[in-house]
């Protein structure tokens, strides 16, 4: 395994003189559009059975009455108004996610379809105001495709990812390191990392130690072709996350449903 030093590249320099195959781009963006349209965004307000129960005035919706606070409001008052009733409703907390995508080797065939499906599904899942999505691409080096702060469509993000020149080596550890740094820029409490890779690690140090730094690192393991299942399992376990085998792009949405509790 090669020990060469890894570099975090500037995206503008990386994409210089790179021409995107229009056929590949059209196919991948069609998948991204179809999945984005078909995936219902999460509600921006309150949602039952999700988040942390919070006390709030009754608004003709919840039937979970906070009896103690309601009785406090009733003390010494001859009449009870609707607004004196306190209920418990679950409010959805904001969340941040960073996709750490393996672009080593050639991005074509099912690998492109999987990338398109992953970006589209994450863009739809994190479409609520206050949510944050970042994307890091890695090979022997790495680059931030999209920082957590800022907006871009799934088609724009996919195009950037596909325009990265093909690379041969895979430094999973450095991808995790850059992804972890980007995720820690967020002030959001719920932070999740999604590692999309075949886990065929052949550059840099053992990535297992990097995985321990995450509060929630989920692995989408690409099974189409050569892959390292034991390493994928270790990374998910050490990162306090889940492992989802991804054989085709159709496996992506169910895997993300499980991660985000849909």
Coordinates of C-alpha atoms in Angstrom, one line a residue:
X1 CA 0.0 0.0 0.0
X2 CA 1.5 3.3 -1.0
X3 CA 2.3 5.9 1.7
X4 CA 2.5 9.0 -0.6
X5 CA 1.3 12.3 1.0
X6 CA -2.3 13.3 0.1
X7 CA -3.4 16.8 -0.9
X8 CA -6.6 18.6 -0.6
X9 CA -7.1 20.1 -4.1
X10 CA -8.9 23.3 -5.1
X11 CA -11.9 22.4 -7.2
X12 CA -11.3 25.1 -9.8
X13 CA -7.8 23.8 -10.5
X14 CA -9.0 20.2 -10.6
X15 CA -11.7 20.7 -13.2
X16 CA -9.4 22.8 -15.5
X17 CA -9.6 21.6 -19.2
X18 CA -11.9 18.7 -18.2
X19 CA -14.7 17.9 -20.7
X20 CA -17.8 16.1 -19.5
X21 CA -19.1 13.3 -21.7
X22 CA -22.6 14.7 -22.7
X23 CA -24.1 11.2 -23.0
X24 CA -23.0 10.2 -19.5
X25 CA -24.1 13.5 -18.1
X26 CA -27.6 13.3 -19.7
X27 CA -28.1 9.7 -18.4
X28 CA -27.0 10.5 -14.9
X29 CA -29.0 13.8 -14.7
X30 CA -32.1 12.0 -15.8
X31 CA -31.8 9.6 -12.9
X32 CA -31.1 12.5 -10.5
X33 CA -34.2 14.4 -11.8
X34 CA -36.4 11.4 -11.6
X35 CA -35.4 10.5 -8.0
X36 CA -35.5 14.1 -6.8
X37 CA -39.1 14.6 -8.1
X38 CA -40.2 11.3 -6.7
X39 CA -38.8 11.9 -3.2
X40 CA -41.0 13.9 -0.9
X41 CA -39.2 16.5 1.1
X42 CA -39.6 16.4 4.9
X43 CA -42.0 18.9 6.5
X44 CA -40.4 22.1 7.6
X45 CA -42.7 22.5 10.7
X46 CA -43.7 20.0 13.3
X47 CA -43.9 16.3 12.6
X48 CA -45.3 13.5 14.7
X49 CA -43.1 10.6 15.8
X50 CA -39.9 12.6 15.0
X51 CA -37.6 14.9 16.9
X52 CA -37.8 16.0 20.5
X53 CA -41.2 16.7 22.3
X54 CA -41.5 20.5 23.0
X55 CA -44.2 22.3 24.9
X56 CA -46.2 24.8 23.0
X57 CA -49.7 26.4 23.0
X58 CA -52.6 24.3 21.7
X59 CA -53.3 25.0 18.0
X60 CA -56.1 22.5 17.3
X61 CA -53.7 19.9 16.1
X62 CA -52.0 17.9 18.9
X63 CA -53.9 15.7 21.5
X64 CA -50.8 15.1 23.7
X65 CA -51.6 17.6 26.6
X66 CA -48.9 18.6 28.9
X67 CA -51.1 18.4 32.0
X68 CA -48.7 19.9 34.5
X69 CA -48.1 23.1 32.5
X70 CA -51.8 23.4 31.7
X71 CA -52.8 23.2 35.4
X72 CA -50.3 25.9 36.1
X73 CA -52.0 28.1 33.6
X74 CA -55.4 27.4 35.1
X75 CA -54.4 28.4 38.7
X76 CA -56.5 31.3 39.9
X77 CA -58.3 31.8 36.6
X78 CA -62.1 31.5 36.3
X79 CA -62.1 30.6 32.6
X80 CA -59.7 28.5 30.5
X81 CA -58.8 29.8 27.1
X82 CA -57.6 27.6 24.3
X83 CA -54.2 29.2 24.4
X84 CA -53.9 28.2 28.1
X85 CA -53.7 24.5 27.1
X86 CA -50.2 23.4 26.6
X87 CA -49.5 20.4 24.4
X88 CA -46.4 18.4 23.5
X89 CA -45.4 18.4 19.8
X90 CA -42.4 16.8 18.2
X91 CA -40.3 19.4 16.4
X92 CA -37.9 18.3 13.7
X93 CA -34.3 19.4 14.4
X94 CA -32.0 20.7 11.7
X95 CA -29.4 18.3 10.3
X96 CA -26.2 18.4 8.4
X97 CA -24.7 15.7 6.2
X98 CA -21.5 15.3 4.2
X99 CA -21.3 12.9 1.3
X100 CA -17.8 11.5 1.0
X101 CA -17.7 10.0 -2.5
X102 CA -15.1 7.7 -3.9
X103 CA -14.2 8.9 -7.5
X104 CA -11.0 6.8 -7.9
X105 CA -10.9 4.8 -11.2
X106 CA -13.4 5.5 -13.9
X107 CA -16.8 7.1 -13.2
X108 CA -19.0 5.3 -15.7
X109 CA -21.7 2.7 -15.9
X110 CA -23.5 1.8 -12.7
X111 CA -21.0 3.8 -10.6
X112 CA -22.3 7.0 -12.3
X113 CA -25.9 5.9 -11.7
X114 CA -25.2 5.2 -8.0
X115 CA -23.6 8.7 -7.6
X116 CA -26.5 10.3 -9.3
X117 CA -29.1 8.6 -7.1
X118 CA -27.1 9.4 -3.9
X119 CA -26.8 13.1 -4.7
X120 CA -30.4 13.4 -5.8
X121 CA -31.8 11.6 -2.7
X122 CA -29.6 13.6 -0.3
X123 CA -30.6 16.9 -2.0
X124 CA -34.2 16.0 -1.5
X125 CA -33.8 14.8 2.1
X126 CA -31.9 17.9 3.1
X127 CA -34.1 20.4 1.3
X128 CA -35.7 21.9 4.5
X129 CA -34.6 25.4 5.5
X130 CA -31.7 25.1 7.9
X131 CA -30.5 21.7 6.7
X132 CA -27.0 21.5 5.3
X133 CA -25.4 19.2 2.6
X134 CA -21.7 19.1 1.8
X135 CA -19.9 16.9 -0.7
X136 CA -16.3 15.7 -0.7
X137 CA -14.8 13.7 -3.5
X138 CA -11.7 11.6 -2.9
X139 CA -9.2 9.4 -4.8
X140 CA -5.5 9.4 -3.7
X141 CA -6.2 13.1 -2.9
X142 CA -9.5 14.9 -2.1
X143 CA -11.5 18.0 -2.9
X144 CA -14.6 19.7 -1.4
X145 CA -17.2 19.7 -4.2
X146 CA -19.7 21.6 -2.1
X147 CA -19.2 23.1 1.3
X148 CA -21.9 22.8 3.9
X149 CA -22.9 26.4 3.5
X150 CA -24.4 27.4 0.2
X151 CA -26.8 25.9 -2.3
X152 CA -26.7 24.0 -5.6
X153 CA -29.0 21.8 -7.5
X154 CA -28.4 18.0 -7.6
X155 CA -27.7 18.3 -11.4
X156 CA -25.0 20.9 -10.8
X157 CA -23.4 18.9 -8.0
X158 CA -23.4 15.7 -10.1
X159 CA -21.8 17.6 -13.0
X160 CA -19.0 18.8 -10.8
X161 CA -18.4 15.3 -9.5
X162 CA -18.3 13.8 -13.0
X163 CA -15.9 16.4 -14.3
X164 CA -13.2 15.2 -11.9
X165 CA -10.5 13.4 -13.9
X166 CA -10.3 9.6 -13.4
X167 CA -7.7 8.6 -10.8
X168 CA -6.4 5.2 -10.0
X169 CA -5.6 5.1 -6.3
X170 CA -8.0 5.1 -3.4
X171 CA -7.1 6.9 -0.1
X172 CA -10.2 6.3 2.0
X173 CA -8.6 7.7 5.1
X174 CA -7.9 11.1 3.5
X175 CA -11.4 11.3 2.2
X176 CA -12.7 10.7 5.7
X177 CA -10.3 13.3 7.1
X178 CA -11.5 16.0 4.7
X179 CA -15.1 15.0 5.2
X180 CA -14.8 15.1 9.0
X181 CA -13.2 18.6 8.9
X182 CA -16.1 19.8 6.6
X183 CA -18.8 18.3 8.8
X184 CA -17.3 19.9 11.9
X185 CA -17.8 23.3 10.4
X186 CA -21.5 22.9 11.0
X187 CA -23.1 24.2 14.2
X188 CA -26.1 21.8 13.7
X189 CA -26.5 19.2 16.4
X190 CA -27.5 16.3 14.1
X191 CA -24.5 15.6 11.9
X192 CA -24.1 12.6 9.6
X193 CA -21.4 11.4 7.2
X194 CA -22.2 9.2 4.2
X195 CA -19.2 7.3 2.7
X196 CA -19.9 6.1 -0.8
X197 CA -17.1 3.7 -1.8
X198 CA -16.1 0.2 -2.8
X199 CA -13.6 0.4 0.1
X200 CA -10.7 -0.9 -2.0
X201 CA -8.2 1.1 0.0
X202 CA -4.8 1.2 -1.6
X203 CA -3.2 4.5 -0.7
X204 CA -2.5 6.2 2.7
X205 CA -2.7 4.9 6.2
X206 CA -5.4 2.5 7.6
X207 CA -8.7 4.4 7.5
X208 CA -10.2 2.7 10.5
X209 CA -8.7 5.2 13.0
X210 CA -10.3 8.0 11.0
X211 CA -13.7 6.3 11.2
X212 CA -13.6 6.5 15.1
X213 CA -13.8 10.3 15.0
X214 CA -17.3 10.3 13.6
X215 CA -20.5 10.4 15.7
X216 CA -22.4 8.8 12.8
X217 CA -20.6 7.4 9.7
X218 CA -22.7 5.4 7.4
X219 CA -21.2 3.3 4.5
X220 CA -22.8 2.8 1.2
X221 CA -20.7 0.0 -0.1
X222 CA -20.6 -0.3 -3.9
X223 CA -20.7 -4.0 -4.7
X224 CA -20.6 -3.7 -8.5
X225 CA -17.0 -5.0 -9.2
X226 CA -14.1 -5.3 -6.8
X227 CA -14.9 -4.3 -3.2
X228 CA -13.7 -4.8 0.4
X229 CA -16.7 -5.9 2.5
X230 CA -14.7 -6.5 5.7
X231 CA -13.2 -3.0 5.6
X232 CA -16.6 -1.5 4.8
X233 CA -18.1 -3.2 7.9
X234 CA -15.3 -2.1 10.1
X235 CA -15.6 1.6 9.0
X236 CA -19.4 1.5 9.7
X237 CA -19.0 -0.1 13.1
X238 CA -16.1 2.1 14.2
X239 CA -18.0 5.2 12.9
X240 CA -21.2 4.3 14.9
X241 CA -23.1 3.9 11.7
X242 CA -24.6 1.3 9.3
X243 CA -23.4 -0.6 6.3
X244 CA -25.6 -0.8 3.2
X245 CA -24.6 -2.9 0.2
X246 CA -25.3 -1.0 -3.0
X247 CA -25.5 -3.2 -6.1
X248 CA -27.4 -0.8 -8.3
X249 CA -28.7 2.8 -8.1
X250 CA -32.1 1.4 -7.0
X251 CA -30.5 0.4 -3.7
X252 CA -29.6 4.0 -2.7
X253 CA -33.0 5.4 -1.7
X254 CA -33.9 2.5 0.6
X255 CA -30.4 2.8 2.3
X256 CA -30.8 6.5 2.9
X257 CA -34.4 5.9 4.2
X258 CA -32.9 3.7 6.8
X259 CA -30.2 6.2 7.7
X260 CA -32.5 9.1 8.1
X261 CA -35.4 7.2 9.6
X262 CA -38.0 7.8 6.9

